[in-house]
mmCIF file of C-alpha atoms and ligand atoms in Angstrom:
data_model
loop_
_atom_site.group_PDB
_atom_site.id
_atom_site.type_symbol
_atom_site.label_atom_id
_atom_site.label_comp_id
_atom_site.label_asym_id
_atom_site.label_seq_id
_atom_site.Cartn_x
_atom_site.Cartn_y
_atom_site.Cartn_z
ATOM 1 C CA MET G 1 182.883 -53.811 115.277
ATOM 2 C CA PRO G 2 184.187 -57.148 116.753
ATOM 3 C CA MET G 3 180.920 -59.036 117.853
ATOM 4 C CA VAL G 4 180.430 -61.532 115.410
ATOM 5 C CA ILE G 5 181.211 -61.177 111.885
ATOM 6 C CA TYR G 6 177.648 -62.337 110.514
ATOM 7 C CA ALA G 7 178.402 -61.612 106.774
ATOM 8 C CA LYS G 8 181.156 -60.382 104.279
ATOM 9 C CA ILE G 9 179.775 -59.965 100.914
ATOM 10 C CA ALA G 10 181.959 -58.476 97.374
ATOM 11 C CA ILE G 11 179.236 -56.654 95.977
ATOM 12 C CA ASP G 12 181.794 -55.475 93.282
ATOM 13 C CA LYS G 13 185.750 -54.874 92.669
ATOM 14 C CA GLN G 14 185.538 -51.480 94.515
ATOM 15 C CA TRP G 15 182.825 -52.313 97.345
ATOM 16 C CA THR G 16 182.835 -54.989 100.366
ATOM 17 C CA GLN G 17 180.064 -55.190 102.543
ATOM 18 C CA TYR G 18 180.387 -56.272 106.220
ATOM 19 C CA GLU G 19 177.750 -57.304 108.293
ATOM 20 C CA TRP G 20 177.912 -57.609 112.506
ATOM 21 C CA ALA G 21 175.959 -59.339 114.897
ATOM 22 C CA VAL G 22 175.249 -59.854 118.583
ATOM 23 C CA VAL G 23 173.464 -62.411 119.886
ATOM 24 C CA ALA G 24 172.891 -60.876 123.379
ATOM 25 C CA PRO G 25 170.626 -57.963 123.853
ATOM 26 C CA ILE G 26 172.075 -54.674 123.605
ATOM 27 C CA ASN G 27 171.098 -51.083 124.705
ATOM 28 C CA THR G 28 170.426 -48.968 121.907
ATOM 29 C CA TYR G 29 173.522 -46.410 122.747
ATOM 30 C CA ASN G 30 176.005 -49.307 122.719
ATOM 31 C CA VAL G 31 175.506 -50.097 119.105
ATOM 32 C CA THR G 32 178.458 -47.843 116.906
ATOM 33 C CA LEU G 33 180.471 -47.490 114.107
ATOM 34 C CA ASN G 34 184.021 -47.634 113.987
ATOM 35 C CA ILE G 35 185.955 -47.204 110.610
ATOM 36 C CA ALA G 36 189.988 -46.730 110.444
ATOM 37 C CA ASP G 37 192.997 -48.689 109.210
ATOM 38 C CA TYR G 38 192.480 -51.232 111.655
ATOM 39 C CA ALA G 39 195.018 -54.329 112.546
ATOM 40 C CA ASN G 40 193.214 -56.793 114.300
ATOM 41 C CA PHE G 41 194.809 -59.508 116.584
ATOM 42 C CA LYS G 42 193.434 -62.053 118.761
ATOM 43 C CA GLU G 43 194.284 -64.022 122.147
ATOM 44 C CA ILE G 44 192.589 -66.602 123.972
ATOM 45 C CA TYR G 45 191.515 -65.928 127.361
ATOM 46 C CA THR G 46 191.299 -69.231 129.433
ATOM 47 C CA ASN G 47 189.537 -69.487 132.990
ATOM 48 C CA LYS G 48 190.112 -71.374 136.105
ATOM 49 C CA LYS G 49 187.922 -74.086 134.631
ATOM 50 C CA GLY G 50 189.813 -73.868 131.335
ATOM 51 C CA GLU G 51 187.031 -72.744 129.429
ATOM 52 C CA THR G 52 188.180 -70.265 127.032
ATOM 53 C CA LEU G 53 187.423 -66.817 125.209
ATOM 54 C CA GLU G 54 188.233 -64.937 122.582
ATOM 55 C CA LEU G 55 189.827 -61.718 122.962
ATOM 56 C CA ASP G 56 189.589 -59.509 119.969
ATOM 57 C CA TYR G 57 191.686 -56.403 119.332
ATOM 58 C CA TYR G 58 191.164 -53.487 116.844
ATOM 59 C CA VAL G 59 193.791 -51.210 117.179
ATOM 60 C CA LEU G 60 195.146 -48.633 114.450
ATOM 61 C CA ALA G 61 198.069 -50.380 112.425
ATOM 62 C CA TYR G 62 201.155 -48.257 113.689
ATOM 63 C CA ASN G 63 199.877 -49.186 117.477
ATOM 64 C CA LEU G 64 200.046 -52.756 116.746
ATOM 65 C CA ASP G 65 203.169 -53.459 118.515
ATOM 66 C CA LYS G 66 202.160 -51.585 121.706
ATOM 67 C CA ALA G 67 198.633 -52.670 121.802
ATOM 68 C CA LYS G 68 199.705 -56.199 121.935
ATOM 69 C CA LYS G 69 202.225 -55.204 125.032
ATOM 70 C CA HIS G 70 199.260 -52.954 126.723
ATOM 71 C CA PHE G 71 196.402 -54.996 126.545
ATOM 72 C CA LYS G 72 198.176 -58.294 128.103
ATOM 73 C CA GLN G 73 196.499 -56.931 131.257
ATOM 74 C CA THR G 74 193.461 -57.512 129.841
ATOM 75 C CA HIS G 75 193.866 -61.279 131.188
ATOM 76 C CA GLU G 76 193.728 -60.060 134.552
ATOM 77 C CA VAL G 77 191.037 -57.810 134.630
ATOM 78 C CA VAL G 78 188.659 -60.628 133.110
ATOM 79 C CA ALA G 79 189.852 -63.433 135.466
ATOM 80 C CA CYS G 80 189.027 -60.827 138.415
ATOM 81 C CA PHE G 81 185.805 -60.049 137.533
ATOM 82 C CA GLU G 82 185.046 -63.396 136.777
ATOM 83 C CA GLU G 83 185.812 -64.222 140.196
ATOM 84 C CA TYR G 84 183.810 -61.890 142.070
ATOM 85 C CA PHE G 85 180.606 -61.457 139.714
ATOM 86 C CA GLY G 86 180.870 -64.738 137.348
ATOM 87 C CA LYS G 87 181.469 -65.452 134.082
ATOM 88 C CA TYR G 88 181.716 -62.484 131.112
ATOM 89 C CA PRO G 89 177.953 -62.017 130.320
ATOM 90 C CA PHE G 90 178.611 -62.118 126.947
ATOM 91 C CA TRP G 91 180.207 -64.999 125.908
ATOM 92 C CA GLU G 92 178.950 -66.175 122.948
ATOM 93 C CA ASP G 93 179.781 -62.994 121.214
ATOM 94 C CA GLY G 94 183.537 -62.690 122.947
ATOM 95 C CA ILE G 95 185.425 -59.712 124.476
ATOM 96 C CA GLY G 96 186.278 -56.915 121.981
ATOM 97 C CA PHE G 97 188.434 -53.787 122.339
ATOM 98 C CA VAL G 98 188.564 -50.900 119.561
ATOM 99 C CA GLU G 99 190.571 -47.812 119.269
ATOM 100 C CA THR G 100 188.795 -44.901 119.325
ATOM 101 C CA PRO G 101 189.972 -40.896 118.772
ATOM 102 C CA TYR G 102 187.900 -40.565 122.272
ATOM 103 C CA LEU G 103 188.941 -41.468 125.720
ATOM 104 C CA GLY G 104 186.090 -44.748 125.967
ATOM 105 C CA MET G 105 183.056 -46.039 126.138
ATOM 106 C CA GLU G 106 181.070 -49.176 126.645
ATOM 107 C CA HIS G 107 180.110 -50.568 123.712
ATOM 108 C CA GLN G 108 179.058 -54.114 124.154
ATOM 109 C CA SER G 109 181.801 -56.551 122.960
ATOM 110 C CA ALA G 110 183.432 -53.872 120.947
ATOM 111 C CA ILE G 111 184.573 -51.239 124.045
ATOM 112 C CA ALA G 112 185.979 -48.181 122.576
ATOM 113 C CA TYR G 113 189.392 -47.500 123.866
ATOM 114 C CA GLY G 114 191.223 -44.194 123.676
ATOM 115 C CA ASN G 115 193.551 -44.249 127.051
ATOM 116 C CA GLN G 116 196.425 -44.156 124.230
ATOM 117 C CA TYR G 117 198.274 -47.294 125.562
ATOM 118 C CA MET G 118 198.664 -45.258 129.052
ATOM 119 C CA ARG G 119 198.170 -46.106 132.972
ATOM 120 C CA GLY G 120 195.359 -44.567 134.722
ATOM 121 C CA TYR G 121 193.319 -42.147 133.081
ATOM 122 C CA LEU G 122 195.351 -40.773 130.421
ATOM 123 C CA GLY G 123 198.475 -41.050 132.564
ATOM 124 C CA GLY G 124 196.480 -40.056 135.883
ATOM 125 C CA MET G 125 194.049 -40.427 138.212
ATOM 126 C CA ILE G 126 195.563 -43.449 139.995
ATOM 127 C CA PRO G 127 197.963 -43.718 142.915
ATOM 128 C CA LYS G 128 201.503 -43.498 141.351
ATOM 129 C CA ASP G 129 202.764 -47.000 142.374
ATOM 130 C CA MET G 130 200.101 -48.417 140.521
ATOM 131 C CA ASN G 131 199.841 -49.816 136.912
ATOM 132 C CA TRP G 132 196.787 -50.234 135.549
ATOM 133 C CA ASP G 133 194.553 -48.706 132.685
ATOM 134 C CA TYR G 134 191.594 -47.324 133.951
ATOM 135 C CA ILE G 135 189.733 -47.392 130.557
ATOM 136 C CA ILE G 136 190.069 -51.137 130.228
ATOM 137 C CA VAL G 137 188.892 -51.657 133.543
ATOM 138 C CA HIS G 138 186.068 -49.250 133.819
ATOM 139 C CA GLU G 139 184.559 -50.038 130.576
ATOM 140 C CA TYR G 140 184.865 -53.612 130.348
ATOM 141 C CA GLY G 141 183.039 -53.215 134.465
ATOM 142 C CA HIS G 142 180.318 -51.917 132.785
ATOM 143 C CA GLU G 143 179.877 -55.326 130.533
ATOM 144 C CA TYR G 144 178.176 -56.560 133.664
ATOM 145 C CA PHE G 145 176.763 -53.138 135.274
ATOM 146 C CA GLY G 146 175.437 -51.571 131.912
ATOM 147 C CA ASN G 147 175.169 -54.000 129.663
ATOM 148 C CA SER G 148 174.053 -57.071 131.357
ATOM 149 C CA VAL G 149 172.549 -55.181 134.271
ATOM 150 C CA SER G 150 170.662 -52.015 132.540
ATOM 151 C CA ALA G 151 168.768 -49.223 134.530
ATOM 152 C CA LYS G 152 165.157 -48.736 132.990
ATOM 153 C CA ASP G 153 165.690 -45.117 133.272
ATOM 154 C CA ILE G 154 168.631 -43.229 132.856
ATOM 155 C CA ALA G 155 167.725 -41.088 135.816
ATOM 156 C CA GLU G 156 169.017 -44.361 137.642
ATOM 157 C CA MET G 157 172.316 -44.246 135.630
ATOM 158 C CA TRP G 158 174.054 -45.184 139.387
ATOM 159 C CA ILE G 159 173.204 -48.812 138.370
ATOM 160 C CA HIS G 160 176.028 -48.671 135.899
ATOM 161 C CA GLU G 161 178.316 -46.104 137.166
ATOM 162 C CA SER G 162 178.492 -46.779 140.587
ATOM 163 C CA PHE G 163 178.576 -50.311 140.726
ATOM 164 C CA THR G 164 181.368 -49.745 137.884
ATOM 165 C CA THR G 165 183.414 -47.383 139.458
ATOM 166 C CA TYR G 166 183.404 -49.798 142.733
ATOM 167 C CA MET G 167 184.575 -52.524 140.224
ATOM 168 C CA GLU G 168 187.774 -50.398 139.508
ATOM 169 C CA ALA G 169 188.402 -50.623 143.706
ATOM 170 C CA ILE G 170 187.687 -54.051 143.565
ATOM 171 C CA TYR G 171 190.005 -54.769 140.791
ATOM 172 C CA VAL G 172 192.605 -52.692 142.942
ATOM 173 C CA GLU G 173 191.891 -55.128 145.665
ATOM 174 C CA CYS G 174 192.262 -58.284 143.651
ATOM 175 C CA LYS G 175 195.367 -57.047 141.917
ATOM 176 C CA TYR G 176 196.954 -55.515 144.881
ATOM 177 C CA SER G 177 195.264 -55.235 148.457
ATOM 178 C CA TYR G 178 192.723 -54.266 150.375
ATOM 179 C CA ALA G 179 194.616 -51.086 151.786
ATOM 180 C CA ASP G 180 195.146 -49.974 148.153
ATOM 181 C CA ALA G 181 191.809 -50.369 147.343
ATOM 182 C CA ILE G 182 190.937 -47.835 149.860
ATOM 183 C CA ARG G 183 193.584 -45.942 148.686
ATOM 184 C CA TYR G 184 192.284 -45.734 145.387
ATOM 185 C CA LEU G 185 188.746 -44.980 146.637
ATOM 186 C CA GLN G 186 190.016 -42.294 148.794
ATOM 187 C CA GLY G 187 191.692 -40.454 145.574
ATOM 188 C CA GLN G 188 187.688 -40.191 144.525
ATOM 189 C CA ARG G 189 186.739 -38.302 147.608
ATOM 190 C CA PRO G 190 187.690 -34.743 146.283
ATOM 191 C CA TYR G 191 185.041 -35.439 143.699
ATOM 192 C CA ILE G 192 182.160 -35.641 145.760
ATOM 193 C CA ARG G 193 179.972 -33.045 145.563
ATOM 194 C CA ASN G 194 176.875 -33.665 148.065
ATOM 195 C CA GLN G 195 174.876 -30.900 145.956
ATOM 196 C CA GLU G 196 171.958 -33.077 144.231
ATOM 197 C CA PRO G 197 170.768 -36.604 145.035
ATOM 198 C CA ILE G 198 172.235 -39.411 142.971
ATOM 199 C CA VAL G 199 168.680 -40.358 141.310
ATOM 200 C CA GLY G 200 167.344 -38.091 139.341
ATOM 201 C CA PRO G 201 163.434 -37.674 138.412
ATOM 202 C CA LEU G 202 162.103 -40.763 136.527
ATOM 203 C CA GLY G 203 159.969 -40.747 133.372
ATOM 204 C CA VAL G 204 161.671 -37.605 131.606
ATOM 205 C CA ASN G 205 164.920 -38.919 130.456
ATOM 206 C CA PHE G 206 166.922 -37.058 132.936
ATOM 207 C CA ASP G 207 170.930 -36.767 132.736
ATOM 208 C CA GLY G 208 171.543 -33.384 134.143
ATOM 209 C CA TRP G 209 173.752 -33.856 136.841
ATOM 210 C CA SER G 210 175.876 -30.970 137.541
ATOM 211 C CA GLY G 211 178.602 -33.458 139.154
ATOM 212 C CA SER G 212 179.539 -36.791 138.746
ATOM 213 C CA ASP G 213 178.398 -38.257 142.317
ATOM 214 C CA HIS G 214 176.390 -41.181 140.421
ATOM 215 C CA TYR G 215 180.145 -42.289 139.784
ATOM 216 C CA TYR G 216 181.766 -41.443 143.218
ATOM 217 C CA LYS G 217 179.820 -41.041 145.853
ATOM 218 C CA GLY G 218 177.546 -44.168 144.700
ATOM 219 C CA ALA G 219 180.907 -46.299 144.862
ATOM 220 C CA TRP G 220 181.401 -44.825 148.449
ATOM 221 C CA MET G 221 177.861 -45.730 149.510
ATOM 222 C CA LEU G 222 178.434 -49.212 148.032
ATOM 223 C CA HIS G 223 181.544 -49.321 150.008
ATOM 224 C CA SER G 224 179.930 -48.070 152.943
ATOM 225 C CA LEU G 225 177.104 -50.802 152.825
ATOM 226 C CA ARG G 226 179.885 -53.450 152.675
ATOM 227 C CA HIS G 227 181.012 -52.171 156.167
ATOM 228 C CA ALA G 228 177.389 -51.725 157.531
ATOM 229 C CA ILE G 229 176.930 -55.786 156.682
ATOM 230 C CA ASN G 230 180.395 -56.451 158.229
ATOM 231 C CA ASN G 231 180.411 -59.929 156.452
ATOM 232 C CA GLU G 232 182.789 -60.451 153.849
ATOM 233 C CA ASP G 233 181.150 -63.863 152.713
ATOM 234 C CA LEU G 234 177.812 -61.942 152.635
ATOM 235 C CA TRP G 235 178.838 -58.783 150.685
ATOM 236 C CA LEU G 236 180.711 -60.773 148.286
ATOM 237 C CA GLY G 237 177.508 -63.276 147.603
ATOM 238 C CA LEU G 238 175.210 -60.283 147.495
ATOM 239 C CA LEU G 239 177.363 -58.477 144.433
ATOM 240 C CA LYS G 240 177.692 -61.617 142.812
ATOM 241 C CA SER G 241 173.785 -62.142 142.969
ATOM 242 C CA ILE G 242 173.083 -58.756 142.055
ATOM 243 C CA HIS G 243 174.736 -59.411 138.590
ATOM 244 C CA GLN G 244 173.183 -62.727 138.380
ATOM 245 C CA LYS G 245 169.836 -61.661 139.535
ATOM 246 C CA PHE G 246 169.437 -58.858 137.158
ATOM 247 C CA ALA G 247 171.506 -60.131 134.229
ATOM 248 C CA TYR G 248 170.275 -59.209 130.532
ATOM 249 C CA SER G 249 167.594 -57.635 131.812
ATOM 250 C CA THR G 250 166.724 -53.796 132.785
ATOM 251 C CA THR G 251 165.790 -52.994 136.102
ATOM 252 C CA THR G 252 165.101 -50.206 138.622
ATOM 253 C CA THR G 253 166.738 -48.951 141.951
ATOM 254 C CA LYS G 254 163.524 -50.004 143.622
ATOM 255 C CA GLU G 255 164.090 -53.400 142.551
ATOM 256 C CA ILE G 256 167.583 -53.502 143.344
ATOM 257 C CA ILE G 257 166.907 -52.174 147.051
ATOM 258 C CA ALA G 258 164.133 -54.541 147.324
ATOM 259 C CA PHE G 259 166.502 -57.631 146.426
ATOM 260 C CA VAL G 260 169.178 -56.228 148.948
ATOM 261 C CA ASN G 261 166.761 -56.336 151.628
ATOM 262 C CA GLN G 262 165.957 -59.513 150.683
ATOM 263 C CA TYR G 263 169.236 -61.036 150.317
ATOM 264 C CA LEU G 264 170.650 -59.671 153.623
ATOM 265 C CA GLN G 265 167.172 -60.112 155.265
ATOM 266 C CA LYS G 266 167.525 -56.746 156.811
ATOM 267 C CA ASP G 267 165.811 -53.460 155.832
ATOM 268 C CA TYR G 268 168.363 -51.312 154.451
ATOM 269 C CA THR G 269 165.509 -49.320 152.351
ATOM 270 C CA PRO G 270 166.525 -45.818 154.635
ATOM 271 C CA PHE G 271 170.263 -46.335 153.902
ATOM 272 C CA PHE G 272 169.416 -46.146 150.243
ATOM 273 C CA GLU G 273 167.190 -43.577 150.656
ATOM 274 C CA GLN G 274 169.771 -41.473 152.498
ATOM 275 C CA TYR G 275 172.603 -41.648 150.010
ATOM 276 C CA LEU G 276 170.489 -41.720 146.622
ATOM 277 C CA TYR G 277 167.742 -39.337 147.036
ATOM 278 C CA SER G 278 169.084 -37.402 149.390
ATOM 279 C CA ALA G 279 171.997 -34.765 148.231
ATOM 280 C CA GLU G 280 173.231 -34.005 151.798
ATOM 281 C CA LEU G 281 175.304 -36.447 153.851
ATOM 282 C CA PRO G 282 174.125 -37.882 157.444
ATOM 283 C CA ILE G 283 176.288 -35.868 159.932
ATOM 284 C CA PHE G 284 177.387 -38.109 162.496
ATOM 285 C CA GLU G 285 177.246 -36.581 165.999
ATOM 286 C CA TYR G 286 179.078 -37.932 169.047
ATOM 287 C CA SER G 287 180.080 -36.727 172.550
ATOM 288 C CA LEU G 288 182.883 -37.883 174.635
ATOM 289 C CA TRP G 289 183.049 -38.033 178.515
ATOM 290 C CA GLN G 290 185.050 -39.326 181.477
ATOM 291 C CA GLN G 291 183.228 -41.140 183.870
ATOM 292 C CA GLY G 292 185.587 -42.506 186.685
ATOM 293 C CA ARG G 293 188.093 -44.699 184.735
ATOM 294 C CA GLN G 294 186.162 -45.280 181.978
ATOM 295 C CA LEU G 295 185.186 -43.108 178.721
ATOM 296 C CA LYS G 296 181.991 -42.754 177.609
ATOM 297 C CA LEU G 297 181.084 -42.547 174.003
ATOM 298 C CA ARG G 298 177.289 -41.446 172.869
ATOM 299 C CA TYR G 299 176.521 -40.677 169.337
ATOM 300 C CA ARG G 300 173.719 -40.363 166.662
ATOM 301 C CA TRP G 301 173.269 -39.946 162.826
ATOM 302 C CA SER G 302 171.803 -36.323 162.424
ATOM 303 C CA THR G 303 169.649 -36.541 159.317
ATOM 304 C CA PRO G 304 166.196 -35.267 158.367
ATOM 305 C CA LEU G 305 165.423 -39.036 157.407
ATOM 306 C CA SER G 306 164.716 -40.392 160.972
ATOM 307 C CA SER G 307 164.791 -44.224 160.177
ATOM 308 C CA PHE G 308 168.238 -43.537 158.795
ATOM 309 C CA ASP G 309 170.353 -46.051 160.583
ATOM 310 C CA MET G 310 174.194 -47.133 159.922
ATOM 311 C CA PRO G 311 176.534 -49.310 162.176
ATOM 312 C CA ILE G 312 179.937 -47.922 162.718
ATOM 313 C CA PHE G 313 182.724 -49.100 164.283
ATOM 314 C CA VAL G 314 183.546 -48.157 167.598
ATOM 315 C CA GLY G 315 186.857 -49.183 169.683
ATOM 316 C CA LYS G 316 190.545 -49.830 168.754
ATOM 317 C CA ARG G 317 191.477 -51.087 165.479
ATOM 318 C CA ILE G 318 194.103 -53.583 165.277
ATOM 319 C CA ALA G 319 197.001 -52.454 163.272
ATOM 320 C CA THR G 320 197.955 -53.922 159.689
ATOM 321 C CA LYS G 321 200.736 -53.686 157.847
HETATM 322 ZN ZN1 ZN I 401 181.231 -45.617 133.052
#
């Protein structure tokens, strides 16, 4: 649906033919068909520069009033991601949500929405004091990572899911605070299993993961990268640049790592190798001992990947409210 109506042709008294089109490149799995007794409403999103974009909603007719209220939050989501990643990538096709019987899917410019107008994920999965719709944020996030920046091989689906999962935390940070984003990310930790590498075997259409590490562990990997960089401007610049560099194209893990290394002028290859290609986590080993009035600390990362290194914060944290 949404996309743009290309043609509406009256075949005879009984039949009308609708043709839809997108002008931007699209993954084949993002093409879908929705048929129902839909009511359509539109809103206009205006960004900081005063540019406008149509938000197009197709919802079940009996949910129209509820939907009009609920989807007000889309404006904030679009604004946040525009700030962090640049303009919505499919500006010409518009932003669209279509109500579906299933939970959600990132169909480009016609996002499937089935979260029943609830907060979080069917009412849960986000901290109790937060109020935002997981499906709107996650599936819309995929317009950047998944639909605009796409993996060449689905075994590298982390390019879609890890970035989009971290975008959820970015949204929380944008809407609430950094501390709340950490709280949100911590809620994902129990789902990390460390039983298989995030990147699967290439060239065999692999999608046989037994867990969701390509979502949650990948998001935490990006969070670790952020703190290894330890420079917010650089991190934010990198995030935006990754999207801009690979927009409207298919890419690979190797290309992304090479881009990160070049952007940061530092070799993060072992960091990515550890978290993407190895199931096990590096173990942080340390010892403390007293020497006169001083407390000494010795530490190292223990992992079979000898080149792995990641700086960690040592010292007293300044308490923040
Ligand atoms: Zn997803």
